[in-house]
Short mmCIF file of C-alpha atoms in Angstrom, two decimals:
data_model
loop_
_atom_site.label_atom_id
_atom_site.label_comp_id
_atom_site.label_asym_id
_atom_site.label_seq_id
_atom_site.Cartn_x
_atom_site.Cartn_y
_atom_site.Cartn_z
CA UNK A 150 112.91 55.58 84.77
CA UNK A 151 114.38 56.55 81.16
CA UNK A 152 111.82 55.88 78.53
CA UNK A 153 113.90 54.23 75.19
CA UNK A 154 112.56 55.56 71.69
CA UNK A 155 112.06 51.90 70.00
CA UNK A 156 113.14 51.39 66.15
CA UNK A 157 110.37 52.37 64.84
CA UNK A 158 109.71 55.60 67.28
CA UNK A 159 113.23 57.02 66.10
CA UNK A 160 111.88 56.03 62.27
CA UNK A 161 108.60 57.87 62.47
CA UNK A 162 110.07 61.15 64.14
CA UNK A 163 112.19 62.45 61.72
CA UNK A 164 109.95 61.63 58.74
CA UNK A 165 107.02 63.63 60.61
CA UNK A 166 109.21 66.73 61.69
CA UNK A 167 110.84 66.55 58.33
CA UNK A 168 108.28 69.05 56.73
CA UNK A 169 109.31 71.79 58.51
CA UNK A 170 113.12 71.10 59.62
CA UNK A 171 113.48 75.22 58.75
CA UNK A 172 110.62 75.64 60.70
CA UNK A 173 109.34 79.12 61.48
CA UNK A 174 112.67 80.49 59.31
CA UNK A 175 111.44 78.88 55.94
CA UNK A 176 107.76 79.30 56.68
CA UNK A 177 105.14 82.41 55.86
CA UNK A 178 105.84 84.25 58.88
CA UNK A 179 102.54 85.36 60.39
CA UNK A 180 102.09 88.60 62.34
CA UNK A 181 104.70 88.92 65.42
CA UNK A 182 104.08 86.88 68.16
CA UNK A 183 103.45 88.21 71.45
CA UNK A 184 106.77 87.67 72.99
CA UNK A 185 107.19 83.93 75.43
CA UNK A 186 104.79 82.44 73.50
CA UNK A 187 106.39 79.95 71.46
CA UNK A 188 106.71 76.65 73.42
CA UNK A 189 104.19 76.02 76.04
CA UNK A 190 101.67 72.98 77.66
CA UNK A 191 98.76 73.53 79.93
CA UNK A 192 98.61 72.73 83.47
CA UNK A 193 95.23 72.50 84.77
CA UNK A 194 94.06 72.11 88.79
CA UNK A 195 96.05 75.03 90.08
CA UNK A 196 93.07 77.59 89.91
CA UNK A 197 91.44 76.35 91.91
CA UNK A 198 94.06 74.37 93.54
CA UNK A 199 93.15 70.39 93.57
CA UNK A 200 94.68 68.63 96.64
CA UNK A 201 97.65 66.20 95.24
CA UNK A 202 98.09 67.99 91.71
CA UNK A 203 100.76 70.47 92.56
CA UNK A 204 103.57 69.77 89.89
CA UNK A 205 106.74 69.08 91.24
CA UNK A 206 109.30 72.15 91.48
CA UNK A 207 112.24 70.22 89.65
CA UNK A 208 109.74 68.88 87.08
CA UNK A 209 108.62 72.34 85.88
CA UNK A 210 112.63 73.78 86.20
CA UNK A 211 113.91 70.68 83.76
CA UNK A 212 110.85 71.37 81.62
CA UNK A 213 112.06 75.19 81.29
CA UNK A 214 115.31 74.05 81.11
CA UNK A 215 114.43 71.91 77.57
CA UNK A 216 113.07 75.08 75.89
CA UNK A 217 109.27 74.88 77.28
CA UNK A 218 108.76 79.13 77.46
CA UNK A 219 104.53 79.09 78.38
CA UNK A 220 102.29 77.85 80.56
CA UNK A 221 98.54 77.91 80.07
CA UNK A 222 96.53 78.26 83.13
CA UNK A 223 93.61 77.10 82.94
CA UNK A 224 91.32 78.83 85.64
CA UNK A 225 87.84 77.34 86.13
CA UNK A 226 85.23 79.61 85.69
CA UNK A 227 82.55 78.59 88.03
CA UNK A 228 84.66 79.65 90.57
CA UNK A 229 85.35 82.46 90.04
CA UNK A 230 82.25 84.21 88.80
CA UNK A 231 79.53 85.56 90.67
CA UNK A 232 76.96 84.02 88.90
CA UNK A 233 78.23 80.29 90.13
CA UNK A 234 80.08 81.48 93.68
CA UNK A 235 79.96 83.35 96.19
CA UNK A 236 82.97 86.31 97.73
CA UNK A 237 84.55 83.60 99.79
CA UNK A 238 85.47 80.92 96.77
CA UNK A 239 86.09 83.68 94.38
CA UNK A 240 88.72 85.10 96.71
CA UNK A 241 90.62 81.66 96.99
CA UNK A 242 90.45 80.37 93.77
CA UNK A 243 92.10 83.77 92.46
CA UNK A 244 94.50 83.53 95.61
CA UNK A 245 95.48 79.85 94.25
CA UNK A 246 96.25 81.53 90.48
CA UNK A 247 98.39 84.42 92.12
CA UNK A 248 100.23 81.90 93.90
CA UNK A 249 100.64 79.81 90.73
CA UNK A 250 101.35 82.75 88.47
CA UNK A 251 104.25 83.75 91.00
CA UNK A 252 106.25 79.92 91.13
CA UNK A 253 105.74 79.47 87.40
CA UNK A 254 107.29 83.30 86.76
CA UNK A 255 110.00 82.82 89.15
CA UNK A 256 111.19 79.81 87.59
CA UNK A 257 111.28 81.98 84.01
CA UNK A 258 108.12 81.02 82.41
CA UNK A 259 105.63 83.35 80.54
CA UNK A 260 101.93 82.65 81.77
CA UNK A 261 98.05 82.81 80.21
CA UNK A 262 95.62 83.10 82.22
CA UNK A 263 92.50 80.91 80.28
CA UNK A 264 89.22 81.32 81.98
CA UNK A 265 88.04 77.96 81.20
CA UNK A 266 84.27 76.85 81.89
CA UNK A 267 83.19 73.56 83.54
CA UNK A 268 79.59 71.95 82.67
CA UNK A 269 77.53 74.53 84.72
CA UNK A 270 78.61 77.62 82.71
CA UNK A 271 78.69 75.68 79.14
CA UNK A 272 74.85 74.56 80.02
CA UNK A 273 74.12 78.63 80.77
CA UNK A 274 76.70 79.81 77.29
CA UNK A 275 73.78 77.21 75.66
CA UNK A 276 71.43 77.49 77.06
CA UNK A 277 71.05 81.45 78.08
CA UNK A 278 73.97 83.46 75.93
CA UNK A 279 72.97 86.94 77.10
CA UNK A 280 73.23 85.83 81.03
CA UNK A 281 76.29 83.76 80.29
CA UNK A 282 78.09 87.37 78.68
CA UNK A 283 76.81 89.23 81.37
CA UNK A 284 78.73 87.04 84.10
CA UNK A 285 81.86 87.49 81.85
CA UNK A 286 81.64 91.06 81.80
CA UNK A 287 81.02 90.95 86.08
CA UNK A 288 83.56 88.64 86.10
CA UNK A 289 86.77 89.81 84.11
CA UNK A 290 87.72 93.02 85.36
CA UNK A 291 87.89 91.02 88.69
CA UNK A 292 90.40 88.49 87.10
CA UNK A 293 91.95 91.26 85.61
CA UNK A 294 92.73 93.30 87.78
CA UNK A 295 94.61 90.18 89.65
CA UNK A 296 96.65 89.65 85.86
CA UNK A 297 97.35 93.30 86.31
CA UNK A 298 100.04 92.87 89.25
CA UNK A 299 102.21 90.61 86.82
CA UNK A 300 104.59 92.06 84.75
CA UNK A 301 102.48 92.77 81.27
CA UNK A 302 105.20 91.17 78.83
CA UNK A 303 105.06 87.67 80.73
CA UNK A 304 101.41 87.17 81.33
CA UNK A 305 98.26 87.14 79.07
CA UNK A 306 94.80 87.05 79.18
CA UNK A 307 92.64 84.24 77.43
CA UNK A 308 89.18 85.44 77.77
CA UNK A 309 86.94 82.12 77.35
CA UNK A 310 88.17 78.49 76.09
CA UNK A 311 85.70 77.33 73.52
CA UNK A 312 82.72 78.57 74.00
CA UNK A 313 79.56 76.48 74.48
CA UNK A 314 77.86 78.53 71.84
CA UNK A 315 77.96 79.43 67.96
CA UNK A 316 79.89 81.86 66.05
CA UNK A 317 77.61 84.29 65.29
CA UNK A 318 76.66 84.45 68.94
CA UNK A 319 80.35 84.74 70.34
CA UNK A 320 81.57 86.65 67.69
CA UNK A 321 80.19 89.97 68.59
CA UNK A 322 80.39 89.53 71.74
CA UNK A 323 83.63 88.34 72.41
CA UNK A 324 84.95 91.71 70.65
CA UNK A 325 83.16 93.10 73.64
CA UNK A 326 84.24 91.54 76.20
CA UNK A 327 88.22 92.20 75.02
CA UNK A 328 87.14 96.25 74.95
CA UNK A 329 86.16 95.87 78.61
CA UNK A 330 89.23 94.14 79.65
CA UNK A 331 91.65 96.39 77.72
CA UNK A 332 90.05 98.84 79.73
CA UNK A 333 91.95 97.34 82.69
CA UNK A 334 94.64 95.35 80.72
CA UNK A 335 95.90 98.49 78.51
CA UNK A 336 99.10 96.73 77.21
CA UNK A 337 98.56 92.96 77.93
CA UNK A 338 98.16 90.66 75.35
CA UNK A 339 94.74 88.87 75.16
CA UNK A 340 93.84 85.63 73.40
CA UNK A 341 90.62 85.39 71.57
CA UNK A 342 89.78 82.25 69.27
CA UNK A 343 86.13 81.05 67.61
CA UNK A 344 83.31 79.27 68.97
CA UNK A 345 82.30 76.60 69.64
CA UNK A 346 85.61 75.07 69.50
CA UNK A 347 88.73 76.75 68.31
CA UNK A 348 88.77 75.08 64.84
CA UNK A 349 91.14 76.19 62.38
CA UNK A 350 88.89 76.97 59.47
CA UNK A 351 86.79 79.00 61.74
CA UNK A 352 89.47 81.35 62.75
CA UNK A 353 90.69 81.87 58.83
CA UNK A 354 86.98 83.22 58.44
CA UNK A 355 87.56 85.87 61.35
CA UNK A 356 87.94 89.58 60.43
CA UNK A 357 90.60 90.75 63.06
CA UNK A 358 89.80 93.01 65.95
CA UNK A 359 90.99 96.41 65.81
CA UNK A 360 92.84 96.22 68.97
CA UNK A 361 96.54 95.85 67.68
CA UNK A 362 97.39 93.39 70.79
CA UNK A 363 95.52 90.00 70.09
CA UNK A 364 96.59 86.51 69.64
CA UNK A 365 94.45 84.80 67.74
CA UNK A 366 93.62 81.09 69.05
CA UNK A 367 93.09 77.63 67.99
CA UNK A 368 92.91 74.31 68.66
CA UNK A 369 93.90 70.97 66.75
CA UNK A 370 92.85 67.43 67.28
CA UNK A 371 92.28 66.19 63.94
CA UNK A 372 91.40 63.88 63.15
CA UNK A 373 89.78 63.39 66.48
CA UNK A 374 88.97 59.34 65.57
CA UNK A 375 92.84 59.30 65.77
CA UNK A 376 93.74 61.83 68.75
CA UNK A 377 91.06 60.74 71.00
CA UNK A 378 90.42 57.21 70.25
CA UNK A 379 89.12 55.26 73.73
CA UNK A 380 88.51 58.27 75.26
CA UNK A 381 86.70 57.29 78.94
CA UNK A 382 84.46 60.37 78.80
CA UNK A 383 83.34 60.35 75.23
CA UNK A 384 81.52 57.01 75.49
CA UNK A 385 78.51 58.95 73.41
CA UNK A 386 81.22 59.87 70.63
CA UNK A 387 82.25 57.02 68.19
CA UNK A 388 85.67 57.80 69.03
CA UNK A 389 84.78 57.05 72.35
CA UNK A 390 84.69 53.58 71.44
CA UNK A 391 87.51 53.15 69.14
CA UNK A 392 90.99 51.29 69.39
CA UNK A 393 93.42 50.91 67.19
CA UNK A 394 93.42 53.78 64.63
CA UNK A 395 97.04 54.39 63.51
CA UNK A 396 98.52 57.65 62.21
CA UNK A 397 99.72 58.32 59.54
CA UNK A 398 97.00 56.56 57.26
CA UNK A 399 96.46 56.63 53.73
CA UNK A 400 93.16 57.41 51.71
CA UNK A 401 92.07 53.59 51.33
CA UNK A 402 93.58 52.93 54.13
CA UNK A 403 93.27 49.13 55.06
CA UNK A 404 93.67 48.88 58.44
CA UNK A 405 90.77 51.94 58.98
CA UNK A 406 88.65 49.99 56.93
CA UNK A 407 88.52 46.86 58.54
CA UNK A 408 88.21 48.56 61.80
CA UNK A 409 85.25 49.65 59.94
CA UNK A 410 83.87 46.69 59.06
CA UNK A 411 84.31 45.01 62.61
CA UNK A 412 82.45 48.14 63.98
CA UNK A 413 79.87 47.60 61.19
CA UNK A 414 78.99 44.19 61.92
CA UNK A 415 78.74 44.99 65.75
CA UNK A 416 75.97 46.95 64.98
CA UNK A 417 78.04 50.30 65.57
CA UNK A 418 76.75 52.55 63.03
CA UNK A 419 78.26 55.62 64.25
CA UNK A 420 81.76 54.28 64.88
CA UNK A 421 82.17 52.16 61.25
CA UNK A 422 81.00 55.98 59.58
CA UNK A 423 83.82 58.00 61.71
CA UNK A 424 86.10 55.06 60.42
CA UNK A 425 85.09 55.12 56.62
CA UNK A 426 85.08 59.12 56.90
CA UNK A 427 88.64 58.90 58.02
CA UNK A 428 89.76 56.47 55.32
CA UNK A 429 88.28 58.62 52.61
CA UNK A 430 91.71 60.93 53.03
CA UNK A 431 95.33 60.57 53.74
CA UNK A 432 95.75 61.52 57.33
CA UNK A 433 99.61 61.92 57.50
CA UNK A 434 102.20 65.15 57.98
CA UNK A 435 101.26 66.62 54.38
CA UNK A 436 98.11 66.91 55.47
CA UNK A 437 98.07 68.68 58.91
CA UNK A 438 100.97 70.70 57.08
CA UNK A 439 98.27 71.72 54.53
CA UNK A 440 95.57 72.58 57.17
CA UNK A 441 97.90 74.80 59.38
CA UNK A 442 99.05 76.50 56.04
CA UNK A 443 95.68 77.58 54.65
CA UNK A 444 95.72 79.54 58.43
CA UNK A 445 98.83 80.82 58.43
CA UNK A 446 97.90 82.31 54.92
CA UNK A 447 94.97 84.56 56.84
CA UNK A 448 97.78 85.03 59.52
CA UNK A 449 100.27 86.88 57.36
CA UNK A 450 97.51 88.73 55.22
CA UNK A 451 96.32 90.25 58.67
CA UNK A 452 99.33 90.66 60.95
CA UNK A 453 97.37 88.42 63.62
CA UNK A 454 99.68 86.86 65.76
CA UNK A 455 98.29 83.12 66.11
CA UNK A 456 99.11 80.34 69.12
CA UNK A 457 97.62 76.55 68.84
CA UNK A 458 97.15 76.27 72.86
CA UNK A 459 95.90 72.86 72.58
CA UNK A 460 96.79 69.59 70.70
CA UNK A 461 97.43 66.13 71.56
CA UNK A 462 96.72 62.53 71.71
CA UNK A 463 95.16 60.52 74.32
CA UNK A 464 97.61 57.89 75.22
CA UNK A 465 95.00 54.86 76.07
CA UNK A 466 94.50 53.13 72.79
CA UNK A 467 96.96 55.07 69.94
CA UNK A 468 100.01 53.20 69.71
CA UNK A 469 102.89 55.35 71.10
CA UNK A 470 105.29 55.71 68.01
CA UNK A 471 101.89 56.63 66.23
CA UNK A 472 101.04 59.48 68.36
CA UNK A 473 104.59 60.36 68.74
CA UNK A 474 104.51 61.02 64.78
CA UNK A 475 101.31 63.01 65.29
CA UNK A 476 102.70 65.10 67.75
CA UNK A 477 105.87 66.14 66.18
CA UNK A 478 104.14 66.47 62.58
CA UNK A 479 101.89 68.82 64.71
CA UNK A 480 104.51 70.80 66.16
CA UNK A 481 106.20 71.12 62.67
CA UNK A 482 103.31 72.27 61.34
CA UNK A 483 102.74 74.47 63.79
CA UNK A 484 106.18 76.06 63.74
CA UNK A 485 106.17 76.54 59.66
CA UNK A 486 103.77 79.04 60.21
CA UNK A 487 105.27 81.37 63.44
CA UNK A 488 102.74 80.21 65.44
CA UNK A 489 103.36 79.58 68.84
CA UNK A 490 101.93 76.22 71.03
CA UNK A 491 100.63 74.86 74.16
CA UNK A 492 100.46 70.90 74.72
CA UNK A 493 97.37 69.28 76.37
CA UNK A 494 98.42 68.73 78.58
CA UNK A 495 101.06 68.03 81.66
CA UNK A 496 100.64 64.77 83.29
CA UNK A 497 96.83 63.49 82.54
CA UNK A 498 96.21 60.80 80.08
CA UNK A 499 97.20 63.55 77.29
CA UNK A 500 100.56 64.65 79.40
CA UNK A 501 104.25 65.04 78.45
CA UNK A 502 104.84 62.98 81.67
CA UNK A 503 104.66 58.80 81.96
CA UNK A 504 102.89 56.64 83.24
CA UNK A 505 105.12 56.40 86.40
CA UNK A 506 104.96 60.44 86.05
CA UNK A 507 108.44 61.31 84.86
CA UNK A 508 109.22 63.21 81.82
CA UNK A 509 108.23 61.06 78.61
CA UNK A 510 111.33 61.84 76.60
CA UNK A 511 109.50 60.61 73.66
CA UNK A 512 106.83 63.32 74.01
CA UNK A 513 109.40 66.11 74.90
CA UNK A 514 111.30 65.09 71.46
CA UNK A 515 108.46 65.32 69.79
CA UNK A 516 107.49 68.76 70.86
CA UNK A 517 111.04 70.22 71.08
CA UNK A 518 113.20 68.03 68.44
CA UNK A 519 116.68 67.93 67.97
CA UNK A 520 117.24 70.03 71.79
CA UNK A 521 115.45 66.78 73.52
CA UNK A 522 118.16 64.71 72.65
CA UNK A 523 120.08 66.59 75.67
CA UNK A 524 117.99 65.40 77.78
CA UNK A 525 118.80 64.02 81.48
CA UNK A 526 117.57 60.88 83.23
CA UNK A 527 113.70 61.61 83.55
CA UNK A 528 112.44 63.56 87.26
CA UNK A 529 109.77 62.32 89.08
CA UNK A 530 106.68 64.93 89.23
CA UNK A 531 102.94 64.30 90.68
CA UNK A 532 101.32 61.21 89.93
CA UNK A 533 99.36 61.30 86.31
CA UNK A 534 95.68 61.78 87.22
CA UNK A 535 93.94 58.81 86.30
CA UNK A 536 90.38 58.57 88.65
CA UNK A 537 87.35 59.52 88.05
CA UNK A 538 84.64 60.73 84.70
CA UNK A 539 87.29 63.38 84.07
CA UNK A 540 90.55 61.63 83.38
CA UNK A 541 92.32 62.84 80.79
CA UNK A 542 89.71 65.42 79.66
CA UNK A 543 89.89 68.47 78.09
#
């Protein structure tokens, strides 16, 4: 099934993208990016593999086809550290990522490998830093060593995704942790970003490492009363319990307002404040231009090579052309600076794919502009996750 941009979806694209239509050739270019980089999404549930959430071959060969160069791999770290399993699930979880590492190279992507924790190891990063760094340390060269039988120039190493714990905690640390896998990893590119979560501002306050072959990460979901509004899991957040918040807005903006007031009158103190916070500023293209340009300003005073491997909007309550216009505003953004990207994510409530699971040729011009308009009649790939707590999370 072919999914038709309406009038006001082919409106909103071009006046989002339009910021950057010289993209990385007009903006500050940052420090060189790790080669295969550029284009990517995520694609968790292969490492471990999840029964019923292989992607479909054709799928992932049309997607490399349109320009899509990366794929993030999420691998889930409780199973494949000793501290949470034992020899048996350690070996078959990393069996499931060599097998994944080999289709998605064969087919011509570039991978990263992104040790990302579930609920038990974010509780220990909290609760116990010191233990939680010591089952890193045991635990990397083991993943490492796996990374190490893939050529170096098409797969990198992503040592932790956000990290349940502050700043001046992971900081030190995490500077560690990359000496002990470059110990294993000598030429391999590995991808470090700030705790707790990735934020942009965060990073510009980093002083680089000294090891010349980092790519520096973030993540972008601003404002997140837009990106993750409804969001099934969130119930505690007051975006959890929005609807309706468009994008762009303007400072003043009426329509945040009111939603405002209705939440205000329901007795929802935390979701009328999120509301009024967002109205106080102009959330439109200028302004995620402005926030990805204050980074890419620490970018090209420091050589670091930077890649946003997250960013999108949960499809549930934002109206489509609205995150549409977020996405490729993002992705403009993004590109103005040489930084390279990685959608969340493929086929979950964030995905590129539809709700019947085909390509969303909406999303895919959004993310890849004017070389989407080639594209052919939608393929069918896995189903889009949609049971349980976890749908759609990230």
């Amino acid at each position: 099934m072919k999914t038709r941009l309406s009038r006001r979806e082919a409106l909103l694209l071009p006046l989002a993208a339009g910021l950057s239509t010289a993209s990385a050739e007009t903006g500050k270019r940052a420090g060189a990016l790790a080669p295969n980089l550029a284009k990517g999404f995520n694609l968790p549930d292969q490492a471990p593999a999840r029964a019923g959430r292989s992607p479909r071959e054709e799928t992932l060969r049309r997607l490399r086809a349109l320009g899509m160069s990366h794929v993030r791999l999420p691998v889930i770290a409780e199973y494949v550290l000793a501290r949470f399993s034992g020899p048996a699930t350690i070996s078959s979880a990393l069996d499931d990522l060599d097998r994944s590492i080999e289709r998605l190279l064969g087919i011509g992507y570039s991978v990263s490998v992104d040790l990302h924790p579930g609920s038990d190891f974010n509780a220990l990063h909290q609760r116990d830093p010191q233990s939680a760094h010591q089952a890193l340390l045991e635990g990397w060269p083991m993943l490492a060593k796996r990374i190490a039988r893939w050529p170096q120039e098409r797969i990198f190493a992503e040592l932790l995704n956000e990290p349940a714990t502050t700043d001046d905690i992971w900081r030190p640390f995490v500077e560690q942790l990359a000496t002990a896998v470059r110990a294993i990893l000598p030429k391999t590119y590995i991808l470090a970003g700030p705790a707790p979560y990735h934020r942009i501002e965060a990073l510009a306050g980093w002083s680089p490492f000294a090891d010349d072959r980092i790519v520096y990460v973030c993540h972008f979901y601003d404002p997140m009363m837009f990106t993750h509004q409804g969001a099934t899991w969130e119930q505690d957040a007051p975006w959890g319990r929005g609807g309706g918040v468009p994008f762009p807005s303007a400072a003043g903006d009426p329509t945040l307002l009111a939603l405002a007031r209705a939440a205000e009158k329901k007795g929802d103190a935390g979701l009328a404040n999120e509301l009024s916070n967002m109205a106080a500023q102009a959330w439109n293209a200028n302004a995620i231009s402005t926030q990805f340009a204050a980074l890419g300003r620490w970018s090209a005073q420091h050589s670091a090579p930077v890649i946003v491997n997250e960013f999108g909007v949960l499809k549930g309550k934002a109206k489509r052309a609205d995150r549409l216009a977020w996405l490729a505003a993002t992705r403009a953004a993004v590109e103005a600076q040489g930084f390279g990207w990685a959608h969340w994510d493929y086929d979950t409530s964030f995905g590129l794919l539809d709700d019947q699971g085909e390509i969303d040729q909406g999303v895919i011009q959004a993310l890849l502009g004017d070389k989407a308009r080639s594209v052919a009649p939608s393929v069918s790939a896995t189903s889009p996750m949609m049971t349980g707590s976890d749908s759609g999370t990230k």
